[in-house]
Tab-separated table of C-alpha atoms in Angstrom:
chain	number	residue	atom	x	y	z
A	1	MET	CA	1.827	-48.664	8.370
A	2	SER	CA	5.337	-50.027	8.138
A	3	ASP	CA	6.065	-53.222	10.022
A	4	THR	CA	8.870	-51.542	11.972
A	5	ALA	CA	6.686	-48.675	13.193
A	6	ILE	CA	3.731	-50.820	14.225
A	7	LYS	CA	3.768	-52.433	17.630
A	8	LEU	CA	1.285	-55.286	17.801
A	9	GLU	CA	1.098	-57.638	20.760
A	10	GLU	CA	1.927	-61.237	19.824
A	11	SER	CA	-1.383	-62.920	20.714
A	12	TRP	CA	-3.318	-60.384	18.670
A	13	LYS	CA	-0.815	-60.655	15.836
A	14	ALA	CA	-1.488	-64.399	15.709
A	15	ALA	CA	-5.273	-64.007	15.925
A	16	LEU	CA	-5.434	-61.270	13.283
A	17	ALA	CA	-2.690	-62.418	10.904
A	18	PRO	CA	-5.148	-63.259	8.078
A	19	GLU	CA	-6.521	-59.700	8.129
A	20	PHE	CA	-3.182	-58.176	7.199
A	21	GLU	CA	-3.106	-60.227	3.994
A	22	LYS	CA	-6.519	-59.059	2.782
A	23	ASP	CA	-7.018	-56.442	0.069
A	24	TYR	CA	-8.818	-53.977	2.339
A	25	MET	CA	-5.856	-53.820	4.707
A	26	LYS	CA	-3.398	-53.366	1.859
A	27	SER	CA	-5.556	-50.509	0.563
A	28	LEU	CA	-5.717	-48.978	4.033
A	29	LYS	CA	-1.943	-49.183	4.378
A	30	ALA	CA	-1.482	-47.482	1.000
A	31	PHE	CA	-3.956	-44.759	1.966
A	32	LEU	CA	-2.182	-43.999	5.240
A	33	GLN	CA	1.222	-43.924	3.553
A	34	ALA	CA	-0.089	-41.538	0.892
A	35	GLU	CA	-1.583	-39.240	3.523
A	36	LEU	CA	1.704	-39.092	5.414
A	37	GLN	CA	3.692	-38.516	2.211
A	38	ALA	CA	1.338	-35.651	1.385
A	39	GLY	CA	2.377	-34.017	4.657
A	40	LYS	CA	-0.856	-34.617	6.525
A	41	THR	CA	-0.747	-35.156	10.282
A	42	ILE	CA	-2.381	-38.362	11.485
A	43	PHE	CA	-3.434	-39.122	15.051
A	44	PRO	CA	-2.419	-41.153	16.916
A	45	LYS	CA	1.171	-41.682	15.843
A	46	GLY	CA	1.996	-44.892	13.991
A	47	SER	CA	3.442	-46.705	16.995
A	48	GLU	CA	0.124	-46.150	18.819
A	49	TYR	CA	-2.351	-47.310	16.157
A	50	PHE	CA	-2.709	-50.625	17.993
A	51	SER	CA	-2.191	-49.475	21.599
A	52	ALA	CA	-5.530	-50.943	22.706
A	53	LEU	CA	-4.429	-54.394	21.538
A	54	ASP	CA	-0.901	-53.996	22.821
A	55	LEU	CA	-2.009	-53.128	26.359
A	56	THR	CA	-4.724	-55.797	26.515
A	57	PRO	CA	-3.657	-59.193	25.102
A	58	VAL	CA	-6.365	-61.518	23.767
A	59	ASP	CA	-6.499	-63.835	26.771
A	60	LYS	CA	-6.537	-60.924	29.234
A	61	VAL	CA	-9.677	-59.260	27.832
A	62	LYS	CA	-12.561	-59.034	30.306
A	63	VAL	CA	-14.423	-55.924	29.160
A	64	VAL	CA	-14.675	-54.281	25.719
A	65	ILE	CA	-15.596	-50.585	25.447
A	66	ILE	CA	-16.309	-49.659	21.836
A	67	GLY	CA	-15.677	-46.094	20.698
A	68	GLN	CA	-16.007	-44.545	17.264
A	69	ASP	CA	-13.116	-42.339	16.183
A	70	PRO	CA	-9.831	-41.102	17.680
A	71	TYR	CA	-9.699	-37.560	19.033
A	72	HIS	CA	-8.423	-35.236	16.308
A	73	GLY	CA	-6.760	-32.527	18.416
A	74	PRO	CA	-3.031	-32.303	19.205
A	75	GLU	CA	-1.702	-34.658	21.913
A	76	GLN	CA	-5.113	-36.204	22.584
A	77	ALA	CA	-5.347	-39.611	20.895
A	78	HIS	CA	-3.006	-42.419	21.926
A	79	GLY	CA	-4.892	-45.507	20.762
A	80	LEU	CA	-7.430	-46.097	23.567
A	81	SER	CA	-11.085	-45.154	23.118
A	82	PHE	CA	-12.223	-42.244	25.322
A	83	SER	CA	-8.709	-41.843	26.804
A	84	VAL	CA	-6.356	-38.890	26.317
A	85	LYS	CA	-2.690	-38.434	27.023
A	86	PRO	CA	-1.534	-37.116	30.406
A	87	GLY	CA	-1.678	-33.348	30.685
A	88	VAL	CA	-4.517	-33.004	28.159
A	89	LYS	CA	-7.857	-31.505	29.202
A	90	ILE	CA	-10.405	-34.233	30.016
A	91	PRO	CA	-12.896	-34.420	27.105
A	92	PRO	CA	-16.596	-33.837	27.873
A	93	SER	CA	-17.642	-37.463	27.287
A	94	LEU	CA	-14.989	-38.714	29.699
A	95	VAL	CA	-16.034	-36.116	32.266
A	96	ASN	CA	-19.493	-37.680	32.133
A	97	ILE	CA	-18.053	-41.202	32.366
A	98	TYR	CA	-16.256	-40.167	35.539
A	99	LYS	CA	-19.455	-38.617	36.920
A	100	GLU	CA	-21.366	-41.859	36.329
A	101	GLN	CA	-18.593	-43.866	37.976
A	102	GLU	CA	-18.682	-41.647	41.023
A	103	GLU	CA	-22.461	-42.042	41.272
A	104	ASP	CA	-22.340	-45.796	40.570
A	105	LEU	CA	-19.317	-46.843	42.603
A	106	GLY	CA	-18.536	-43.874	44.814
A	107	ILE	CA	-15.033	-43.538	43.389
A	108	LYS	CA	-13.138	-40.300	43.165
A	109	GLN	CA	-12.841	-38.512	39.839
A	110	PRO	CA	-9.176	-38.261	38.807
A	111	GLY	CA	-7.537	-35.085	37.574
A	112	HIS	CA	-6.603	-36.507	34.156
A	113	GLY	CA	-8.038	-38.614	31.346
A	114	TYR	CA	-5.325	-41.240	30.831
A	115	LEU	CA	-7.050	-44.635	31.075
A	116	ALA	CA	-4.148	-47.067	30.626
A	117	SER	CA	-4.860	-48.520	34.087
A	118	TRP	CA	-8.149	-49.889	32.759
A	119	ALA	CA	-6.483	-51.393	29.696
A	120	GLU	CA	-3.842	-53.097	31.816
A	121	GLN	CA	-6.593	-54.828	33.835
A	122	GLY	CA	-8.328	-56.266	30.777
A	123	VAL	CA	-10.523	-53.462	29.459
A	124	LEU	CA	-10.094	-53.411	25.668
A	125	MET	CA	-10.755	-49.798	24.714
A	126	LEU	CA	-11.394	-50.194	21.018
A	127	ASN	CA	-12.262	-47.454	18.578
A	128	ALA	CA	-14.011	-48.580	15.395
A	129	VAL	CA	-11.609	-46.433	13.359
A	130	LEU	CA	-8.008	-46.323	14.561
A	131	THR	CA	-6.676	-43.186	12.840
A	132	VAL	CA	-7.831	-39.686	11.934
A	133	GLN	CA	-6.396	-36.659	10.133
A	134	ALA	CA	-5.587	-33.791	12.497
A	135	HIS	CA	-8.493	-31.390	12.999
A	136	ASN	CA	-10.709	-33.366	10.603
A	137	ALA	CA	-13.154	-35.539	12.523
A	138	ALA	CA	-14.160	-38.885	10.972
A	139	SER	CA	-11.766	-38.302	8.059
A	140	HIS	CA	-10.576	-41.931	7.978
A	141	GLN	CA	-13.991	-43.565	8.217
A	142	GLY	CA	-14.796	-45.968	5.388
A	143	ARG	CA	-11.144	-46.683	4.595
A	144	GLY	CA	-11.030	-50.191	6.041
A	145	TRP	CA	-10.505	-49.814	9.764
A	146	GLU	CA	-14.116	-50.778	10.461
A	147	ILE	CA	-13.579	-54.166	8.792
A	148	PHE	CA	-10.466	-54.738	10.897
A	149	THR	CA	-12.143	-53.833	14.177
A	150	ASP	CA	-15.164	-55.967	13.264
A	151	ALA	CA	-12.678	-58.861	12.960
A	152	ILE	CA	-11.413	-58.100	16.488
A	153	ILE	CA	-14.949	-58.123	17.898
A	154	SER	CA	-15.756	-61.323	15.995
A	155	GLU	CA	-12.647	-63.041	17.372
A	156	LEU	CA	-13.608	-62.147	20.937
A	157	ASN	CA	-17.261	-63.069	20.432
A	158	GLN	CA	-16.582	-66.475	18.915
A	159	ALA	CA	-13.425	-67.685	20.659
A	160	HIS	CA	-14.229	-66.526	24.186
A	161	GLU	CA	-17.012	-66.632	26.768
A	162	GLY	CA	-17.998	-64.438	29.682
A	163	LEU	CA	-16.876	-61.062	28.362
A	164	VAL	CA	-18.604	-57.734	28.975
A	165	PHE	CA	-19.269	-55.553	25.919
A	166	ILE	CA	-20.141	-51.932	26.700
A	167	LEU	CA	-21.925	-50.228	23.804
A	168	TRP	CA	-22.605	-46.532	24.313
A	169	GLY	CA	-24.567	-44.833	21.565
A	170	SER	CA	-26.155	-46.070	18.359
A	171	TYR	CA	-22.867	-46.417	16.479
A	172	ALA	CA	-21.350	-48.796	19.042
A	173	GLN	CA	-24.627	-50.694	19.358
A	174	LYS	CA	-24.745	-51.253	15.602
A	175	LYS	CA	-21.159	-52.447	15.613
A	176	GLY	CA	-21.923	-54.895	18.402
A	177	LYS	CA	-25.182	-56.250	17.050
A	178	LYS	CA	-23.720	-59.700	16.260
A	179	ILE	CA	-22.367	-60.329	19.766
A	180	ASP	CA	-23.800	-63.532	21.247
A	181	ARG	CA	-25.871	-62.450	24.236
A	182	ASN	CA	-25.963	-66.048	25.470
A	183	LYS	CA	-22.176	-66.153	25.874
A	184	HIS	CA	-21.449	-62.585	26.923
A	185	LEU	CA	-22.956	-59.665	28.844
A	186	VAL	CA	-23.882	-56.763	26.567
A	187	LEU	CA	-24.488	-53.413	28.277
A	188	ALA	CA	-26.011	-50.860	25.912
A	189	GLY	CA	-27.065	-47.286	26.559
A	190	PRO	CA	-26.856	-43.697	25.361
A	191	HIS	CA	-23.487	-42.155	24.558
A	192	PRO	CA	-21.837	-40.228	27.423
A	193	SER	CA	-21.469	-37.070	25.316
A	194	PRO	CA	-23.132	-33.921	26.703
A	195	LEU	CA	-25.714	-34.203	23.901
A	196	SER	CA	-27.062	-37.554	25.079
A	197	ALA	CA	-25.792	-38.366	28.576
A	198	TYR	CA	-29.026	-37.215	30.225
A	199	ARG	CA	-31.087	-39.594	28.081
A	200	GLY	CA	-30.102	-42.585	30.181
A	201	PHE	CA	-26.335	-42.763	30.321
A	202	PHE	CA	-26.407	-41.206	33.776
A	203	GLY	CA	-27.767	-43.870	36.075
A	204	CYS	CA	-26.938	-46.797	33.762
A	205	LYS	CA	-24.641	-48.356	36.397
A	206	HIS	CA	-22.664	-50.174	33.708
A	207	PHE	CA	-19.506	-50.248	35.801
A	208	SER	CA	-21.035	-52.051	38.772
A	209	LYS	CA	-23.010	-54.324	36.440
A	210	ALA	CA	-19.821	-55.271	34.598
A	211	ASN	CA	-18.041	-56.094	37.838
A	212	GLY	CA	-20.988	-58.049	39.185
A	213	TYR	CA	-21.005	-60.202	36.063
A	214	LEU	CA	-17.250	-60.798	36.189
A	215	GLN	CA	-17.435	-61.765	39.853
A	216	SER	CA	-20.339	-64.137	39.155
A	217	LEU	CA	-17.964	-66.003	36.833
A	218	GLY	CA	-15.169	-66.069	39.416
A	219	LYS	CA	-13.161	-63.372	37.659
A	220	GLU	CA	-11.369	-60.488	39.320
A	221	PRO	CA	-13.443	-57.299	38.965
A	222	ILE	CA	-12.049	-54.171	37.338
A	223	ASN	CA	-10.733	-51.467	39.653
A	224	TRP	CA	-12.345	-48.540	37.837
A	225	GLN	CA	-10.615	-45.985	40.067
A	226	VAL	CA	-8.138	-44.247	37.762
A	227	PRO	CA	-4.997	-43.534	39.811
A	228	GLU	CA	-3.528	-40.070	39.868
A	229	LEU	CA	-0.371	-39.743	37.836
A	230	SER	CA	2.859	-39.459	39.785
A	231	GLU	CA	4.840	-36.283	39.292
């Protein structure tokens, strides 16, 4: 995690500066460097570890979608939860997210899974763990990322009002348990994975509920329609 390779947006850098001085972050940095020196492939690439923060500055955040772990297949992860790079097959959970959006808002399902358009509108797409070893799911859990992403959630919870936190599945709900429900809207439900989507994710209407809340506060709603990529 060299300073030259890491791209971190200035407002987040200021808000999170104390975290980078703590022992857990120094240990995490040493772990990642050792893994790379051992020839292991880590996803996403170093310049994309903080893509979610880079694309959605602190004062632009409207909605937070909490994921768990980056995708561990080639060319999938690029730093946004649930999103994949252009040209990559849409993962099953995202297929179900698109299905729910179509049912909820009547919007067309796009032909790709690249969700940067959401991030650019203020949707912070935050995984709890920001790196993973190739083909080894959850391999970087417990190394310190969870403490760092808890600090991000805490910053948003305490320093802001009127945000929407979307917590799909028990892992995200546990991570968001300290969010102040009096200051923010918390939308919780089953994970959109094929294993659990039929237990209440389908029909949750979280996208229209999020927009209704934002509009009630005089904020611009999110355009959840993911545009097709230009050739």
